[in-house]
Tab-separated table of C-alpha atoms and ligand atoms in Angstrom:
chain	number	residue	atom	x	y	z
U	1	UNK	CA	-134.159	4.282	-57.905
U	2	UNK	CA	-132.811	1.457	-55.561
U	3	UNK	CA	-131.989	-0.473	-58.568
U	4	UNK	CA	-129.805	2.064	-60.215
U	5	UNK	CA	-128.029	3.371	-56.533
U	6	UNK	CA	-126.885	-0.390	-56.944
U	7	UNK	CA	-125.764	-0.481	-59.712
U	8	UNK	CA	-123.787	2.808	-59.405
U	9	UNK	CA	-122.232	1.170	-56.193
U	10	UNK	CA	-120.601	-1.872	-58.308
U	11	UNK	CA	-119.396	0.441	-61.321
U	12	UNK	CA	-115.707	1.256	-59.780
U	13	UNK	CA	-112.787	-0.723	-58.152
U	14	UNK	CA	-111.783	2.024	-55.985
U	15	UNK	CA	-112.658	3.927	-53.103
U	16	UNK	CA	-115.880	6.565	-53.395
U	17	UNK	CA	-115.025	10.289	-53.588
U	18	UNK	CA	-114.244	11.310	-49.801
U	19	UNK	CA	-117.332	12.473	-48.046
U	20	UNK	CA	-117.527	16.633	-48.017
U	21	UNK	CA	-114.592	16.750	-50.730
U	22	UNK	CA	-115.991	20.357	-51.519
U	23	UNK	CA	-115.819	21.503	-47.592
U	24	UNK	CA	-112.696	19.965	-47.287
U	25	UNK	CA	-110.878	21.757	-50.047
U	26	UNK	CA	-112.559	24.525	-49.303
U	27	UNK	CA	-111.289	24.545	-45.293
U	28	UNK	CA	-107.541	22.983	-46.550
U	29	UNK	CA	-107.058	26.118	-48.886
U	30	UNK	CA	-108.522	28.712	-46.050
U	31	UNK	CA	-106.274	27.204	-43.762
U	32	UNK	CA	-103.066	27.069	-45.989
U	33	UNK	CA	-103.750	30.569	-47.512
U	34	UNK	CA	-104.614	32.526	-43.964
U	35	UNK	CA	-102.442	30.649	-41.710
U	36	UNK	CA	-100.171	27.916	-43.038
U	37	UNK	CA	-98.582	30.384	-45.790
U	38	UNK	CA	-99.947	33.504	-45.371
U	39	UNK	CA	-98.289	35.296	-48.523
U	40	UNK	CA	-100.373	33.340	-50.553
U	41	UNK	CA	-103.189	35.124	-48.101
U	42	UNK	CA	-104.895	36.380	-51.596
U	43	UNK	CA	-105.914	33.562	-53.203
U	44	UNK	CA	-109.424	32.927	-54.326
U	45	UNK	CA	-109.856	29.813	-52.300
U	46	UNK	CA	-114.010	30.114	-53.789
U	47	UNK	CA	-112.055	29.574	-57.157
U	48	UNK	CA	-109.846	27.090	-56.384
U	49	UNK	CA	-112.695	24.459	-55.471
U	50	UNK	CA	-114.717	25.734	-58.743
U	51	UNK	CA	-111.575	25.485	-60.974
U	52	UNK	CA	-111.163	21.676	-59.089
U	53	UNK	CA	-114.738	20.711	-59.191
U	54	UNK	CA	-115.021	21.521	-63.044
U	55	UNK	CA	-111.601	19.850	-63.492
U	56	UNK	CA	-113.886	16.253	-63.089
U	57	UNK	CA	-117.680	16.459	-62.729
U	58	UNK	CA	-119.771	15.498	-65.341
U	59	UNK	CA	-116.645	13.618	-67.342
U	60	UNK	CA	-115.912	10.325	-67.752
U	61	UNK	CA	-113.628	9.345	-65.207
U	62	UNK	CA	-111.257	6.977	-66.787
U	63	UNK	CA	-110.725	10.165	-69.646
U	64	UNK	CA	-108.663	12.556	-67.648
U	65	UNK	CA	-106.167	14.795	-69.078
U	66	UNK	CA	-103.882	17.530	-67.841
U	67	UNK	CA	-105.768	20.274	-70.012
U	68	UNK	CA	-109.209	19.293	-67.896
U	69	UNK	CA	-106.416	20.463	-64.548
U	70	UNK	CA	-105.090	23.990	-66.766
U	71	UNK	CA	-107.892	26.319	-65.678
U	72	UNK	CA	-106.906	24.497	-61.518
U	73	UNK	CA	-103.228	24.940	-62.167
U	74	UNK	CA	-103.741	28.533	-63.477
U	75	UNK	CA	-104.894	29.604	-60.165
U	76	UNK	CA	-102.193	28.128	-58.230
U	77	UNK	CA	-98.593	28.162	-59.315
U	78	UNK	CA	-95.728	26.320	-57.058
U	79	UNK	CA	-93.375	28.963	-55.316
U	80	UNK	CA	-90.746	26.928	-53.455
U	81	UNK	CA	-87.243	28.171	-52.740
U	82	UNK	CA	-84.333	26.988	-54.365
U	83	UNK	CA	-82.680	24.174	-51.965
U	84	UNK	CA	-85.800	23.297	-50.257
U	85	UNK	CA	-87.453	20.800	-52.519
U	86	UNK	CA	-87.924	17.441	-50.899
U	87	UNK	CA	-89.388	14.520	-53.051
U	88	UNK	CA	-90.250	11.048	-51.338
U	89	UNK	CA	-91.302	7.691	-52.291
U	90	UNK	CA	-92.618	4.924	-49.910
U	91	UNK	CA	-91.217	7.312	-47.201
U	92	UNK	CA	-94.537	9.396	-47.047
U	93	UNK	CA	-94.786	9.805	-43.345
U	94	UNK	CA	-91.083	9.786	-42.985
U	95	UNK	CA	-90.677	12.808	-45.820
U	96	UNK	CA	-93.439	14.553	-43.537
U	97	UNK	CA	-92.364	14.369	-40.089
U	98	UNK	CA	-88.860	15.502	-41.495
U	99	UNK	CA	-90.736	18.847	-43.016
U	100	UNK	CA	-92.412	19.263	-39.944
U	101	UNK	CA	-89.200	19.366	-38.270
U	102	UNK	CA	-87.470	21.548	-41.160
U	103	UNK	CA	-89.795	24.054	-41.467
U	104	UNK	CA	-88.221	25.889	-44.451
U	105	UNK	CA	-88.575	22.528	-46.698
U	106	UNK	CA	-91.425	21.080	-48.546
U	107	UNK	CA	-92.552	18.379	-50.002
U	108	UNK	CA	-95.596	18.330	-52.559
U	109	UNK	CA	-97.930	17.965	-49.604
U	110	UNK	CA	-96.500	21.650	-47.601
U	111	UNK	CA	-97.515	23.679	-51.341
U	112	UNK	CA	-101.057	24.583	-51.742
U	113	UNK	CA	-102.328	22.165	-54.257
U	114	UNK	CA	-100.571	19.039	-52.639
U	115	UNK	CA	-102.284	19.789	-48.896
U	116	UNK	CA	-105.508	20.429	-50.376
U	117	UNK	CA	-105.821	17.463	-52.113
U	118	UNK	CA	-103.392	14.981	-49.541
U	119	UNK	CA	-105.480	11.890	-49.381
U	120	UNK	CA	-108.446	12.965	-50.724
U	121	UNK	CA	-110.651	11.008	-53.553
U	122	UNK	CA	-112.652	12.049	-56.514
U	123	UNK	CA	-114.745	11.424	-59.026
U	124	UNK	CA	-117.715	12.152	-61.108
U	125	UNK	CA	-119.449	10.964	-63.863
U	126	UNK	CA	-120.852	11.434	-67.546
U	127	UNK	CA	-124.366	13.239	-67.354
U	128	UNK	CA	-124.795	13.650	-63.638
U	129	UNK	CA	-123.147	16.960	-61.822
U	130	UNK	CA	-122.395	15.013	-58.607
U	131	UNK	CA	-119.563	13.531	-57.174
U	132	UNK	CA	-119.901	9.487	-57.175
U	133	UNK	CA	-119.244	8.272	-53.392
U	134	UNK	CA	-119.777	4.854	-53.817
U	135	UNK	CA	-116.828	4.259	-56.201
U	136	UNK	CA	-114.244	5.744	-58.108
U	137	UNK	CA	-111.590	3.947	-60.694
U	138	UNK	CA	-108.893	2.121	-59.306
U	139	UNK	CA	-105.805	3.318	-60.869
U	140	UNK	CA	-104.085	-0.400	-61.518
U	141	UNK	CA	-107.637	-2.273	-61.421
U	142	UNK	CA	-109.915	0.284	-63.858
U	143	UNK	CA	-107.630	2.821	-65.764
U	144	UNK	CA	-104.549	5.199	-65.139
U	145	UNK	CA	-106.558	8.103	-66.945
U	146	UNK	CA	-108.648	8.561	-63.786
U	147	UNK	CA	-108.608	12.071	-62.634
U	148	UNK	CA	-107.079	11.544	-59.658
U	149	UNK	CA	-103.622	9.858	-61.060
U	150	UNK	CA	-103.519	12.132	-63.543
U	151	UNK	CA	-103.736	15.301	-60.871
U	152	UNK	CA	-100.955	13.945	-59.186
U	153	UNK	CA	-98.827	13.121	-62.298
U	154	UNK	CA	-99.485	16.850	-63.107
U	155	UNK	CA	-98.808	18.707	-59.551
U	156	UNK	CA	-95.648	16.307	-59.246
U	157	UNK	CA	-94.528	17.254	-63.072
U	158	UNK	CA	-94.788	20.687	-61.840
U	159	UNK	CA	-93.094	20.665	-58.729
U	160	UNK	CA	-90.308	19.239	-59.808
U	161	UNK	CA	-89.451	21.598	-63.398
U	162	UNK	CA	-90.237	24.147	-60.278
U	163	UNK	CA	-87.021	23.266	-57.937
U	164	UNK	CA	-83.843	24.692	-58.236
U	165	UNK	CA	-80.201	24.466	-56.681
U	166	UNK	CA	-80.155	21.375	-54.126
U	167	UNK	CA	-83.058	19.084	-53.984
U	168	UNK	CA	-83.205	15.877	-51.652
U	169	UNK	CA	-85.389	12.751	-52.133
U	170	UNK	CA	-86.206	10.455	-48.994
U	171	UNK	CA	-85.943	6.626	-50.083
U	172	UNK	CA	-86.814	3.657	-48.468
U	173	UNK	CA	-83.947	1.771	-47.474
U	174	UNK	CA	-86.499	-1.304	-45.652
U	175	UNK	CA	-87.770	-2.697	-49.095
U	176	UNK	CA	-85.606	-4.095	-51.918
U	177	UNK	CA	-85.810	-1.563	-54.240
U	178	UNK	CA	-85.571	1.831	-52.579
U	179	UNK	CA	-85.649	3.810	-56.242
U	180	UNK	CA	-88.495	2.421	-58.478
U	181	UNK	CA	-88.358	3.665	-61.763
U	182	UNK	CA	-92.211	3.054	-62.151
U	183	UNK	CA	-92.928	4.861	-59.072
U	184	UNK	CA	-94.074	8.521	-59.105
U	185	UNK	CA	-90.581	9.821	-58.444
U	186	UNK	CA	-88.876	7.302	-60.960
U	187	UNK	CA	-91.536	8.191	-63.547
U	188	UNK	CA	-92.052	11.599	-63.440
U	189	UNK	CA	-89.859	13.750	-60.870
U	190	UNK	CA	-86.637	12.862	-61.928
U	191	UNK	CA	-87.220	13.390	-65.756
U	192	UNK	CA	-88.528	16.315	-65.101
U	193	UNK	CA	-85.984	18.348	-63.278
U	194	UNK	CA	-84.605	21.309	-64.821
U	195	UNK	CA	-80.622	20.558	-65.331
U	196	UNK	CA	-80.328	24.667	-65.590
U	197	UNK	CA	-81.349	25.544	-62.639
U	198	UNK	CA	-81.439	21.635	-60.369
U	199	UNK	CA	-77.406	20.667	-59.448
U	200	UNK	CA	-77.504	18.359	-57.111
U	201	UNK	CA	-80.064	15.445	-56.156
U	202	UNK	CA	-79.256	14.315	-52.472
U	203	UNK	CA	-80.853	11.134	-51.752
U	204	UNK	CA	-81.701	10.129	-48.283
U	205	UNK	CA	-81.800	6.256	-48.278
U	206	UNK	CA	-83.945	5.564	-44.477
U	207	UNK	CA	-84.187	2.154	-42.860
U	208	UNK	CA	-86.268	0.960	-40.170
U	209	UNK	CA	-84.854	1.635	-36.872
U	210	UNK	CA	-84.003	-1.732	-35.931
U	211	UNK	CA	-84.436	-3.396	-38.811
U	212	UNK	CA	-81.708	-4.594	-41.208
U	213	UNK	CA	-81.697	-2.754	-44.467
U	214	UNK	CA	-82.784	-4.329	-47.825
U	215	UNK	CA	-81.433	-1.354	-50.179
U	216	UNK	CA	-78.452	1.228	-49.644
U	217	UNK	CA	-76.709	3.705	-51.581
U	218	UNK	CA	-74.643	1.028	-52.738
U	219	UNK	CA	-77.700	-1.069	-53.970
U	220	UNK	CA	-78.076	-1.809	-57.560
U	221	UNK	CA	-81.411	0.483	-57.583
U	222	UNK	CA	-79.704	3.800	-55.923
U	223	UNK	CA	-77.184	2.642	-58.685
U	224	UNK	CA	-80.011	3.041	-61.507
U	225	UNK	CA	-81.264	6.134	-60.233
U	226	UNK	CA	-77.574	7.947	-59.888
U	227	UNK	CA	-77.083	6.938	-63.684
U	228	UNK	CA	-80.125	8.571	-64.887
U	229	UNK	CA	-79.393	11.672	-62.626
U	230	UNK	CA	-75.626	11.790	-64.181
U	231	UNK	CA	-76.948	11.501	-67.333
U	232	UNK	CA	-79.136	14.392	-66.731
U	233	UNK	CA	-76.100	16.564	-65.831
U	234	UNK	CA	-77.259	17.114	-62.124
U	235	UNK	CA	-74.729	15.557	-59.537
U	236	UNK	CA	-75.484	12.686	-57.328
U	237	UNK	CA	-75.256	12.094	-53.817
U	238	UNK	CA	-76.543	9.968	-51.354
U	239	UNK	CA	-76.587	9.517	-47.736
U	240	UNK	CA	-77.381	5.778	-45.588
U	241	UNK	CA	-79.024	6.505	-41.936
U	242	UNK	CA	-76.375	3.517	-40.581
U	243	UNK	CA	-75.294	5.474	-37.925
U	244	UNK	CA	-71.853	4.687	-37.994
U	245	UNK	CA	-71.401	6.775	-35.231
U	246	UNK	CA	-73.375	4.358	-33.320
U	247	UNK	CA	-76.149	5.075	-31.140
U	248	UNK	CA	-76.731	7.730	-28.976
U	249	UNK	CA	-74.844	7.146	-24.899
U	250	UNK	CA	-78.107	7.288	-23.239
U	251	UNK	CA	-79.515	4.877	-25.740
U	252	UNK	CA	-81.972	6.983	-26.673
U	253	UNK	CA	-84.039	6.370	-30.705
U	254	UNK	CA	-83.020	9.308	-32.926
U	255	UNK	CA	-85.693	11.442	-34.196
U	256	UNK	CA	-86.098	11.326	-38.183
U	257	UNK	CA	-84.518	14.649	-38.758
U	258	UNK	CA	-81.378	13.232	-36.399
U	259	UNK	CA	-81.865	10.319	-38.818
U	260	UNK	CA	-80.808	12.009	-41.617
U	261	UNK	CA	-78.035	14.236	-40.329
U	262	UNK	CA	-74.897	12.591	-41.368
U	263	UNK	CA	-72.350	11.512	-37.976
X	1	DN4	P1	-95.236	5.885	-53.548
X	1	DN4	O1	-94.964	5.806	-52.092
X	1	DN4	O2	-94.994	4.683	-54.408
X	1	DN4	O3	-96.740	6.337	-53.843
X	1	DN4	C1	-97.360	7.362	-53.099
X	1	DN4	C2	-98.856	7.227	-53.185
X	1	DN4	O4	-99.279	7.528	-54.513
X	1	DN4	C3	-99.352	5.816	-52.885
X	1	DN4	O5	-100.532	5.915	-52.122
X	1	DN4	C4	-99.604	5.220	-54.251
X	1	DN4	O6	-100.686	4.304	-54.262
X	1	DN4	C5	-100.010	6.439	-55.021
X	1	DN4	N1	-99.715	6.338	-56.450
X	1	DN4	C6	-98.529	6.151	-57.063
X	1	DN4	N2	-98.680	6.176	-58.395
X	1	DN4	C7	-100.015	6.367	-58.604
X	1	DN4	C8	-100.817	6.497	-59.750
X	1	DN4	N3	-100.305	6.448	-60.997
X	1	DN4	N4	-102.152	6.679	-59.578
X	1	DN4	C9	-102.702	6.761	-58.344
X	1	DN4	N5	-101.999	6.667	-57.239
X	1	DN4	C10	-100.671	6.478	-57.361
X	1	DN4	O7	-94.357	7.079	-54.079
X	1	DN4	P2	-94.294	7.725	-55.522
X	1	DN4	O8	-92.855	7.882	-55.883
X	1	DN4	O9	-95.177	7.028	-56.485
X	1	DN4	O10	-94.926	9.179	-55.272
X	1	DN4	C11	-94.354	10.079	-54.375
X	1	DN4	C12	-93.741	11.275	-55.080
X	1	DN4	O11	-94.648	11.811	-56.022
X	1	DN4	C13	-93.463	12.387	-54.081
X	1	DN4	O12	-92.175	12.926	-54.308
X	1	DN4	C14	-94.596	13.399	-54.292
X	1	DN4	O13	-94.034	14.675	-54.650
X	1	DN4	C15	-95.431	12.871	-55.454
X	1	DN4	N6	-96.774	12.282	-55.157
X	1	DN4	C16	-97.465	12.483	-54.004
X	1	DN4	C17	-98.685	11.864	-53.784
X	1	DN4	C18	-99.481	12.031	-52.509
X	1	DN4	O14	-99.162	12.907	-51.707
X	1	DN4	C19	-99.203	11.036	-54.754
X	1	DN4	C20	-98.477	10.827	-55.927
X	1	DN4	C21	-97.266	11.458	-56.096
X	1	DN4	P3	-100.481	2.709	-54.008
X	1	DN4	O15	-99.257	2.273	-54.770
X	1	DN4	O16	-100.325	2.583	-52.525
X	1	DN4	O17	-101.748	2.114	-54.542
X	1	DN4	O18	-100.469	11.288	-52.308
């Protein structure tokens, strides 16, 4: 018994399943579905966590695929207005303090499915119904078909053919290339916009207060990522936080939503 707990430890590169996952998504989708967003107040939040925990347990978890997430995604389908999409990319706490502030937008995180599973991890394994917490494949180090990656590859998919009219990405402007076309955004957002109903991407490119910006709208990767977008048939624009209308009199830090309102 000892000898096989060990060995279980060693199997995985990545973190363990997060203790309580079932509570937790259990409690996330209560509190999304009663108070957060309470027109989705009739969703089977019992289901949900079924339809999730069958999505993984007793598989092998480097052989995820979307049709293991169907029965999930069945029970869940994204509702967000048109103009109120936000997508991010090494901006995460940026993109959510600025949602916070806007209440009407949302990133993946503010729709059901994205703040249930919001830094959680999972896993199970072939032949056993529990959850393994000692270890769970790292998605660079063990395989990219682990059934976490391949959740979020699905829920982003979705939430982006999902948005309509004006949609806004938050970029980092403090690392060198602020649009990474191997990124989740690059990868699988921005092919998957719908050019009927998305026609305009407005790209937020955010430095570090203080800090001299590595990338801009001018950069050569803001550059890529407005020639795939025109290709696409959606317009392009995009917005630096340099605050050419200098700093506030009373010298005071602007707040990230201050950030990204243009002088
Ligand atoms: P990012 O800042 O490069 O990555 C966001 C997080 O996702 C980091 O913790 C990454 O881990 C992790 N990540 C990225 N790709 C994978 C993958 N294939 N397997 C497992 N973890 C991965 O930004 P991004 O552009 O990749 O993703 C952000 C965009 O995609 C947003 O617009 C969201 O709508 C959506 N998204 C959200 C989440 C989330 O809330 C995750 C993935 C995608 P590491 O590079 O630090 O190891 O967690």
């Amino acid at each position: 018994r000892m000898w096989r707990h060990s060995s279980e430890h060693m199997k995985w590169n990545g973190t363990g399943s997060t203790a309580h996952f079932q509570e937790i998504v259990l409690e996330r989708c209560y509190n999304y579905t009663q108070l957060v967003q309470p027109e989705l107040r009739d969703r089977d939040c019992q289901k949900i966590r079924e339809a999730f925990r069958n999505a993984f347990i007793s598989k092998d978890p480097c052989s995820a695929t979307e049709e293991d997430y169907h029965p999930l995604m069945k029970l869940v389908n994204p509702t967000v207005p048109c103009d109120k999409t936000v997508f991010w990319s090494k901006t995460k706490e940026l993109a959510h303090q600025y949602t916070k502030v806007q209440r009407e937008l949302f990133t993946l995180e503010d729709t059901l499915l994205g703040y249930i599973a919001d830094d959680l991890n999972w896993c199970g394994d072939t032949g056993s119904y529990e959850m393994n917490y000692q270890s769970c494949p790292h998605w660079k180090k063990d395989c990219s078909n682990n059934f976490v990656s391949v959740f979020w590859d699905l829920v982003s998919k979705r939430f982006a053919e999902n948005a309509c009219g004006v949609v806004q990405v938050v970029l980092n402007g403090s690392i060198s290339n602020a649009f990474d076309r191997k990124s989740t955004f690059g990868r699988v957002e921005v092919h998957n916009l719908n050019p009927m109903k998305v026609h305009t991407l407005q790209a937020w490119v955010i430095h570090d207060l203080g800090k001299f910006p590595s990338d801009s709208c001018s950069g050569s990767s803001i550059n890529d990522l407005k020639w795939i977008i025109m290709q696409r048939n959606i317009k392009f624009t995009c917005q630096d936080n340099y605050r050419d209308c200098g700093p506030f009199a009373d010298g005071r830090q602007p707040s990230p939503r201050e950030s990204m309102t243009s002088c």
